[in-house]
Amino acid sequence: ESFVVHGNHDPLDGQLSSLTWPDEVHIFREVVSWATAKRDGEPLADIQGVSYPRRIVTENLALSFSSPRNQDLFNIGILHCNVGGIGGHDNYAPCTVDDLVEIGLDYWALGHIHAKQTLSKARPTILYPGNIQGRHPGELGARGCMISDVGPDGSVSTRFQALDVVRWETRDVPIDGVTGIDNLHARILEVLDDLRSEADGRDIVCRLTLTGRGPLHTELGRSEATGSLTEELRYGALTSSPWIWIERISNQTRPELDLETRARQDDFLGAILRRAVEADTEAFEEALADVFSDRRDRLPRATEAKMKEWIEEARWYLAELLEPEA
């Protein structure tokens, strides 16, 4: 038997909710209700759930759940919600861990958050299994479901089971000590071999970031260097089994120049590098106000962390511009 609730991607008023399901599938509707899981006709657990009637649900649906109707059975709640305002996801059906605990169920199977996490280990067990397939570079690593075993005393033990077919990964590839594009190519192949060994036979989509300092930085800065490297690596990696698709190679390398030592020199470049570090981010925010501000016709105001990142990028840009041998 399967017990299903519809969330914001497949609300009851949407097309996906009209699919025909097997008889063994129980769909919870827009009002919280109970169902009973059975084995050979014998009740195993009482399950309580509710589906979204529409895509956007902002009320706390957890408050509509009720205490167990049969204390002799294991009691499960199924809810698509955002517990505690977890970032990166719409705040649909917001609730708190305390809201769920106070209802008195033994176990909460939650949806909406795409990363697996356990909010409470026991009495009740509350967890997000995450999604079963990573969909983009922000959903990295193994994806799947949680298998939960319930003991005679109601104790719960959980284990993760990977179900993904293609795995998203990111890796940094340092250029320190590497001379020549051919040697960098060989280093990247080593990284790809490591990814294959960790993916348990699954195909992989990966983003690679070139990092570190070294003379190879200059060669990588030439037009089409990174693009040519990407195409060459793609050909070999895509024809292997399991295959790897290199979605992107980003170049974040630096020259061998020691920026902090260079900033201490008493010359024009040194003065600029020092001033960039000493300047208040408010000065940069004011200078960029025509582009980044809280006005509707501007881009969103940059965070202080982003400002500092831009300042550091500008320091390196000036160092390379004014110190050609870098």
Short mmCIF file of C-alpha atoms in Angstrom, two decimals:
data_model
loop_
_atom_site.label_atom_id
_atom_site.label_comp_id
_atom_site.label_asym_id
_atom_site.label_seq_id
_atom_site.Cartn_x
_atom_site.Cartn_y
_atom_site.Cartn_z
CA GLU A 1 0.00 0.00 0.00
CA SER A 2 1.05 3.60 -0.63
CA PHE A 3 -0.25 6.73 1.09
CA VAL A 4 0.12 9.99 -0.80
CA VAL A 5 -0.43 13.69 -0.16
CA HIS A 6 -0.33 16.32 -2.90
CA GLY A 7 1.83 19.42 -2.40
CA ASN A 8 2.51 22.67 -4.21
CA HIS A 9 3.81 20.98 -7.38
CA ASP A 10 0.78 18.71 -7.77
CA PRO A 11 -2.16 20.35 -5.94
CA LEU A 12 -5.61 18.84 -6.14
CA ASP A 13 -6.76 21.54 -8.60
CA GLY A 14 -3.86 20.79 -10.97
CA GLN A 15 -3.50 18.38 -13.89
CA LEU A 16 -1.21 15.93 -12.08
CA SER A 17 -3.88 15.18 -9.48
CA SER A 18 -6.13 13.75 -12.20
CA LEU A 19 -3.81 10.79 -12.88
CA THR A 20 -5.28 7.33 -12.40
CA TRP A 21 -3.71 5.53 -9.45
CA PRO A 22 -3.65 1.79 -8.64
CA ASP A 23 -6.15 0.55 -6.07
CA GLU A 24 -3.34 0.11 -3.52
CA VAL A 25 -2.70 3.88 -3.45
CA HIS A 26 -4.57 6.01 -0.91
CA ILE A 27 -4.76 9.73 -1.76
CA PHE A 28 -5.46 12.12 1.09
CA ARG A 29 -7.77 14.97 0.13
CA GLU A 30 -7.93 18.65 1.18
CA VAL A 31 -9.35 17.88 4.64
CA VAL A 32 -7.14 16.10 7.18
CA SER A 33 -8.24 12.48 7.47
CA TRP A 34 -7.15 9.07 8.72
CA ALA A 35 -6.31 5.86 6.87
CA THR A 36 -5.09 2.51 8.16
CA ALA A 37 -2.20 0.50 6.73
CA LYS A 38 -2.81 -3.25 6.89
CA ARG A 39 -0.90 -6.45 6.25
CA ASP A 40 -2.90 -9.61 5.56
CA GLY A 41 -5.93 -7.76 6.82
CA GLU A 42 -4.32 -6.87 10.14
CA PRO A 43 -3.91 -3.15 11.03
CA LEU A 44 -0.26 -2.04 11.18
CA ALA A 45 -0.42 1.73 11.50
CA ASP A 46 -2.80 4.64 11.51
CA ILE A 47 -1.85 7.34 8.99
CA GLN A 48 -3.08 10.92 8.93
CA GLY A 49 -2.55 13.30 6.04
CA VAL A 50 -3.81 16.20 3.96
CA SER A 51 -3.27 17.44 0.38
CA TYR A 52 -2.96 20.97 -0.96
CA PRO A 53 -6.22 22.05 -2.60
CA ARG A 54 -4.24 24.66 -4.56
CA ARG A 55 -0.59 25.43 -5.27
CA ILE A 56 -0.05 28.14 -2.66
CA VAL A 57 -0.99 27.20 0.91
CA THR A 58 0.20 29.63 3.58
CA GLU A 59 -1.82 28.45 6.58
CA ASN A 60 -0.39 26.12 9.22
CA LEU A 61 -1.92 22.78 8.20
CA ALA A 62 -0.27 20.99 11.13
CA LEU A 63 -2.79 22.62 13.46
CA SER A 64 -5.56 20.66 11.71
CA PHE A 65 -4.07 17.29 12.63
CA SER A 66 -5.48 15.43 15.64
CA SER A 67 -4.09 13.21 18.36
CA PRO A 68 -3.94 9.43 17.75
CA ARG A 69 -7.33 7.78 17.50
CA ASN A 70 -5.86 4.38 18.43
CA GLN A 71 -2.94 4.30 20.85
CA ASP A 72 -2.35 0.59 20.15
CA LEU A 73 -1.22 1.36 16.58
CA PHE A 74 1.84 3.20 15.32
CA ASN A 75 0.68 6.68 14.26
CA ILE A 76 2.11 8.48 11.24
CA GLY A 77 1.54 12.01 9.92
CA ILE A 78 2.20 12.95 6.27
CA LEU A 79 2.54 16.63 5.50
CA HIS A 80 4.01 18.85 2.78
CA CYS A 81 5.31 21.84 4.74
CA ASN A 82 8.18 24.12 5.71
CA VAL A 83 9.18 23.47 9.32
CA GLY A 84 10.90 26.39 11.00
CA GLY A 85 11.12 28.55 7.89
CA ILE A 86 13.91 26.59 6.19
CA GLY A 87 15.54 28.86 3.61
CA GLY A 88 15.68 28.22 -0.12
CA HIS A 89 12.09 26.95 -0.26
CA ASP A 90 8.76 28.74 -0.35
CA ASN A 91 7.24 29.05 3.11
CA TYR A 92 4.22 26.87 2.33
CA ALA A 93 2.16 25.37 5.18
CA PRO A 94 4.63 26.81 7.73
CA CYS A 95 4.83 25.14 11.13
CA THR A 96 7.31 24.39 13.90
CA VAL A 97 8.77 21.23 15.39
CA ASP A 98 6.78 21.98 18.56
CA ASP A 99 3.55 22.06 16.51
CA LEU A 100 4.27 18.54 15.27
CA VAL A 101 5.42 17.18 18.63
CA GLU A 102 2.36 18.43 20.49
CA ILE A 103 -0.05 16.45 18.28
CA GLY A 104 1.28 13.22 19.75
CA LEU A 105 1.95 11.11 16.65
CA ASP A 106 4.87 8.67 16.55
CA TYR A 107 6.31 9.63 13.16
CA TRP A 108 6.16 12.52 10.68
CA ALA A 109 6.98 11.95 7.00
CA LEU A 110 7.49 15.41 5.52
CA GLY A 111 7.72 16.76 1.99
CA HIS A 112 8.70 20.06 0.33
CA ILE A 113 12.35 20.40 1.45
CA HIS A 114 14.59 18.70 -1.12
CA ALA A 115 17.50 17.86 1.17
CA LYS A 116 17.26 14.94 3.60
CA GLN A 117 17.33 15.97 7.25
CA THR A 118 16.11 14.65 10.57
CA LEU A 119 14.38 17.20 12.80
CA SER A 120 13.67 14.77 15.64
CA LYS A 121 15.02 11.25 16.10
CA ALA A 122 12.44 9.77 18.42
CA ARG A 123 9.01 10.25 20.00
CA PRO A 124 8.21 11.50 17.44
CA THR A 125 10.60 10.83 14.59
CA ILE A 126 10.37 13.83 12.23
CA LEU A 127 12.24 13.80 8.95
CA TYR A 128 12.50 15.02 5.40
CA PRO A 129 13.76 12.28 3.06
CA GLY A 130 14.52 14.87 0.37
CA ASN A 131 13.75 14.34 -3.31
CA ILE A 132 14.58 11.12 -5.15
CA GLN A 133 16.48 12.78 -8.02
CA GLY A 134 18.70 15.85 -8.02
CA ARG A 135 17.37 18.30 -10.61
CA HIS A 136 20.09 20.95 -10.84
CA PRO A 137 23.58 21.82 -9.50
CA GLY A 138 22.07 23.05 -6.24
CA GLU A 139 20.86 19.52 -5.44
CA LEU A 140 24.13 17.67 -5.07
CA GLY A 141 25.01 14.17 -3.99
CA ALA A 142 22.94 11.07 -3.35
CA ARG A 143 19.15 11.43 -3.50
CA GLY A 144 16.55 8.90 -2.49
CA CYS A 145 14.24 7.83 0.33
CA MET A 146 14.38 6.95 4.00
CA ILE A 147 13.51 3.40 5.04
CA SER A 148 12.17 3.34 8.59
CA ASP A 149 11.93 0.16 10.67
CA VAL A 150 9.60 0.16 13.68
CA GLY A 151 10.33 -2.18 16.58
CA PRO A 152 7.76 -3.95 18.80
CA ASP A 153 8.16 -1.17 21.37
CA GLY A 154 7.54 1.55 18.77
CA SER A 155 11.20 2.51 18.46
CA VAL A 156 12.26 3.75 15.02
CA SER A 157 15.50 3.14 13.13
CA THR A 158 16.06 4.79 9.77
CA ARG A 159 18.40 4.26 6.87
CA PHE A 160 18.87 6.11 3.61
CA GLN A 161 18.33 4.35 0.29
CA ALA A 162 19.67 6.07 -2.84
CA LEU A 163 17.23 6.07 -5.77
CA ASP A 164 18.73 8.65 -8.13
CA VAL A 165 19.71 7.73 -11.66
CA VAL A 166 21.94 10.72 -12.46
CA ARG A 167 23.98 12.45 -9.76
CA TRP A 168 24.95 16.12 -9.64
CA GLU A 169 28.39 16.89 -8.24
CA THR A 170 30.84 19.79 -7.96
CA ARG A 171 34.60 19.61 -7.47
CA ASP A 172 37.49 22.05 -7.11
CA VAL A 173 40.59 21.31 -9.20
CA PRO A 174 43.68 23.16 -7.91
CA ILE A 175 46.31 24.23 -10.43
CA ASP A 176 49.06 24.55 -7.81
CA GLY A 177 52.16 22.78 -9.09
CA VAL A 178 50.61 22.05 -12.50
CA THR A 179 52.45 23.12 -15.63
CA GLY A 180 50.77 22.99 -19.02
CA ILE A 181 47.21 22.28 -20.13
CA ASP A 182 48.04 18.61 -20.77
CA ASN A 183 48.98 18.08 -17.13
CA LEU A 184 45.84 19.90 -16.02
CA HIS A 185 43.84 17.61 -18.30
CA ALA A 186 45.40 14.61 -16.54
CA ARG A 187 44.60 16.04 -13.10
CA ILE A 188 40.96 16.56 -14.07
CA LEU A 189 40.74 12.97 -15.32
CA GLU A 190 41.84 11.84 -11.84
CA VAL A 191 39.04 13.92 -10.33
CA LEU A 192 36.50 12.37 -12.72
CA ASP A 193 37.70 8.86 -11.79
CA ASP A 194 37.13 9.73 -8.12
CA LEU A 195 33.61 10.91 -8.93
CA ARG A 196 32.84 7.64 -10.73
CA SER A 197 33.99 5.57 -7.77
CA GLU A 198 31.79 7.57 -5.39
CA ALA A 199 28.63 7.45 -7.55
CA ASP A 200 28.01 3.69 -7.25
CA GLY A 201 27.62 3.16 -10.99
CA ARG A 202 25.42 6.19 -11.62
CA ASP A 203 25.86 8.68 -14.42
CA ILE A 204 27.09 12.10 -13.33
CA VAL A 205 26.61 15.74 -14.25
CA CYS A 206 29.36 17.84 -12.70
CA ARG A 207 30.65 21.36 -12.39
CA LEU A 208 34.40 21.81 -12.04
CA THR A 209 36.06 24.91 -10.62
CA LEU A 210 39.74 25.56 -11.32
CA THR A 211 41.34 27.06 -8.21
CA GLY A 212 44.75 27.83 -6.76
CA ARG A 213 47.76 29.82 -7.95
CA GLY A 214 50.36 29.13 -10.56
CA PRO A 215 51.80 30.02 -13.98
CA LEU A 216 48.95 28.09 -15.63
CA HIS A 217 46.65 30.96 -14.64
CA THR A 218 47.89 33.08 -17.54
CA GLU A 219 47.36 30.32 -20.09
CA LEU A 220 43.85 29.66 -18.78
CA GLY A 221 43.05 33.35 -19.14
CA ARG A 222 43.55 33.26 -22.89
CA SER A 223 40.48 33.29 -25.11
CA GLU A 224 38.83 29.87 -25.56
CA ALA A 225 41.33 28.05 -23.32
CA THR A 226 38.76 26.86 -20.79
CA GLY A 227 36.16 26.19 -23.50
CA SER A 228 38.55 24.02 -25.50
CA LEU A 229 39.52 22.10 -22.37
CA THR A 230 35.85 21.53 -21.56
CA GLU A 231 35.02 20.17 -25.02
CA GLU A 232 37.99 17.82 -25.03
CA LEU A 233 37.14 16.43 -21.61
CA ARG A 234 33.46 16.08 -22.48
CA TYR A 235 34.20 13.86 -25.44
CA GLY A 236 36.13 11.35 -23.37
CA ALA A 237 33.92 11.45 -20.29
CA LEU A 238 30.63 11.17 -22.16
CA THR A 239 31.67 8.04 -24.05
CA SER A 240 32.63 6.18 -20.86
CA SER A 241 30.26 4.07 -18.79
CA PRO A 242 28.90 5.36 -16.51
CA TRP A 243 29.09 8.64 -18.43
CA ILE A 244 30.01 12.03 -17.02
CA TRP A 245 28.74 15.28 -18.50
CA ILE A 246 30.89 18.26 -17.57
CA GLU A 247 28.25 20.94 -17.32
CA ARG A 248 30.74 23.75 -16.77
CA ILE A 249 34.37 24.49 -15.94
CA SER A 250 34.81 27.77 -14.08
CA ASN A 251 38.19 29.45 -13.86
CA GLN A 252 38.82 30.97 -10.44
CA THR A 253 42.59 30.60 -10.48
CA ARG A 254 45.03 33.32 -9.45
CA PRO A 255 48.54 34.25 -10.57
CA GLU A 256 51.51 33.35 -8.42
CA LEU A 257 51.55 36.91 -7.12
CA ASP A 258 51.25 37.25 -3.33
CA LEU A 259 48.62 39.97 -3.16
CA GLU A 260 49.15 40.87 0.49
CA THR A 261 52.93 41.22 0.07
CA ARG A 262 52.39 43.28 -3.06
CA ALA A 263 49.98 45.58 -1.20
CA ARG A 264 52.75 46.53 1.25
CA GLN A 265 54.94 47.99 -1.49
CA ASP A 266 55.12 51.80 -1.57
CA ASP A 267 53.95 52.45 -5.11
CA PHE A 268 50.75 53.15 -7.06
CA LEU A 269 49.53 49.53 -7.18
CA GLY A 270 50.33 48.96 -3.52
CA ALA A 271 48.36 52.06 -2.54
CA ILE A 272 45.30 50.95 -4.54
CA LEU A 273 45.38 47.46 -3.05
CA ARG A 274 45.60 48.84 0.48
CA ARG A 275 42.83 51.38 -0.08
CA ALA A 276 40.48 48.68 -1.38
CA VAL A 277 40.91 46.70 1.84
CA GLU A 278 40.63 49.71 4.13
CA ALA A 279 37.59 51.26 2.43
CA ASP A 280 34.17 50.93 4.06
CA THR A 281 31.74 48.82 2.03
CA GLU A 282 29.23 51.65 2.40
CA ALA A 283 31.35 53.74 0.02
CA PHE A 284 31.12 51.02 -2.63
CA GLU A 285 27.40 50.60 -2.00
CA GLU A 286 26.91 54.33 -2.63
CA ALA A 287 28.95 54.19 -5.82
CA LEU A 288 26.83 51.28 -7.11
CA ALA A 289 23.48 52.72 -6.03
CA ASP A 290 22.45 53.45 -9.63
CA VAL A 291 22.50 49.71 -10.30
CA PHE A 292 21.98 47.98 -6.93
CA SER A 293 19.39 49.41 -4.56
CA ASP A 294 16.00 48.74 -3.00
CA ARG A 295 14.21 50.56 -5.80
CA ARG A 296 11.98 48.51 -8.08
CA ASP A 297 13.85 49.59 -11.20
CA ARG A 298 17.24 48.48 -9.80
CA LEU A 299 18.87 45.15 -9.09
CA PRO A 300 18.52 43.96 -5.45
CA ARG A 301 20.94 45.54 -3.00
CA ALA A 302 24.10 43.45 -2.62
CA THR A 303 24.93 41.85 0.72
CA GLU A 304 28.06 42.87 2.60
CA ALA A 305 29.58 39.45 1.85
CA LYS A 306 28.95 39.94 -1.87
CA MET A 307 30.47 43.44 -1.70
CA LYS A 308 33.63 42.06 -0.13
CA GLU A 309 33.77 39.37 -2.82
CA TRP A 310 33.57 42.03 -5.55
CA ILE A 311 36.25 44.12 -3.87
CA GLU A 312 38.58 41.14 -3.74
CA GLU A 313 37.91 40.39 -7.41
CA ALA A 314 38.69 44.01 -8.25
CA ARG A 315 41.99 43.85 -6.33
CA TRP A 316 43.11 40.84 -8.36
CA TYR A 317 41.97 42.45 -11.60
CA LEU A 318 44.02 45.59 -10.88
CA ALA A 319 47.02 43.53 -9.82
CA GLU A 320 47.03 41.63 -13.09
CA LEU A 321 46.36 44.81 -15.11
CA LEU A 322 49.11 46.87 -13.50
CA GLU A 323 51.60 44.09 -12.89
CA PRO A 324 51.88 42.39 -16.30
CA GLU A 325 54.40 39.79 -15.14
CA ALA A 326 51.71 38.44 -12.79
#
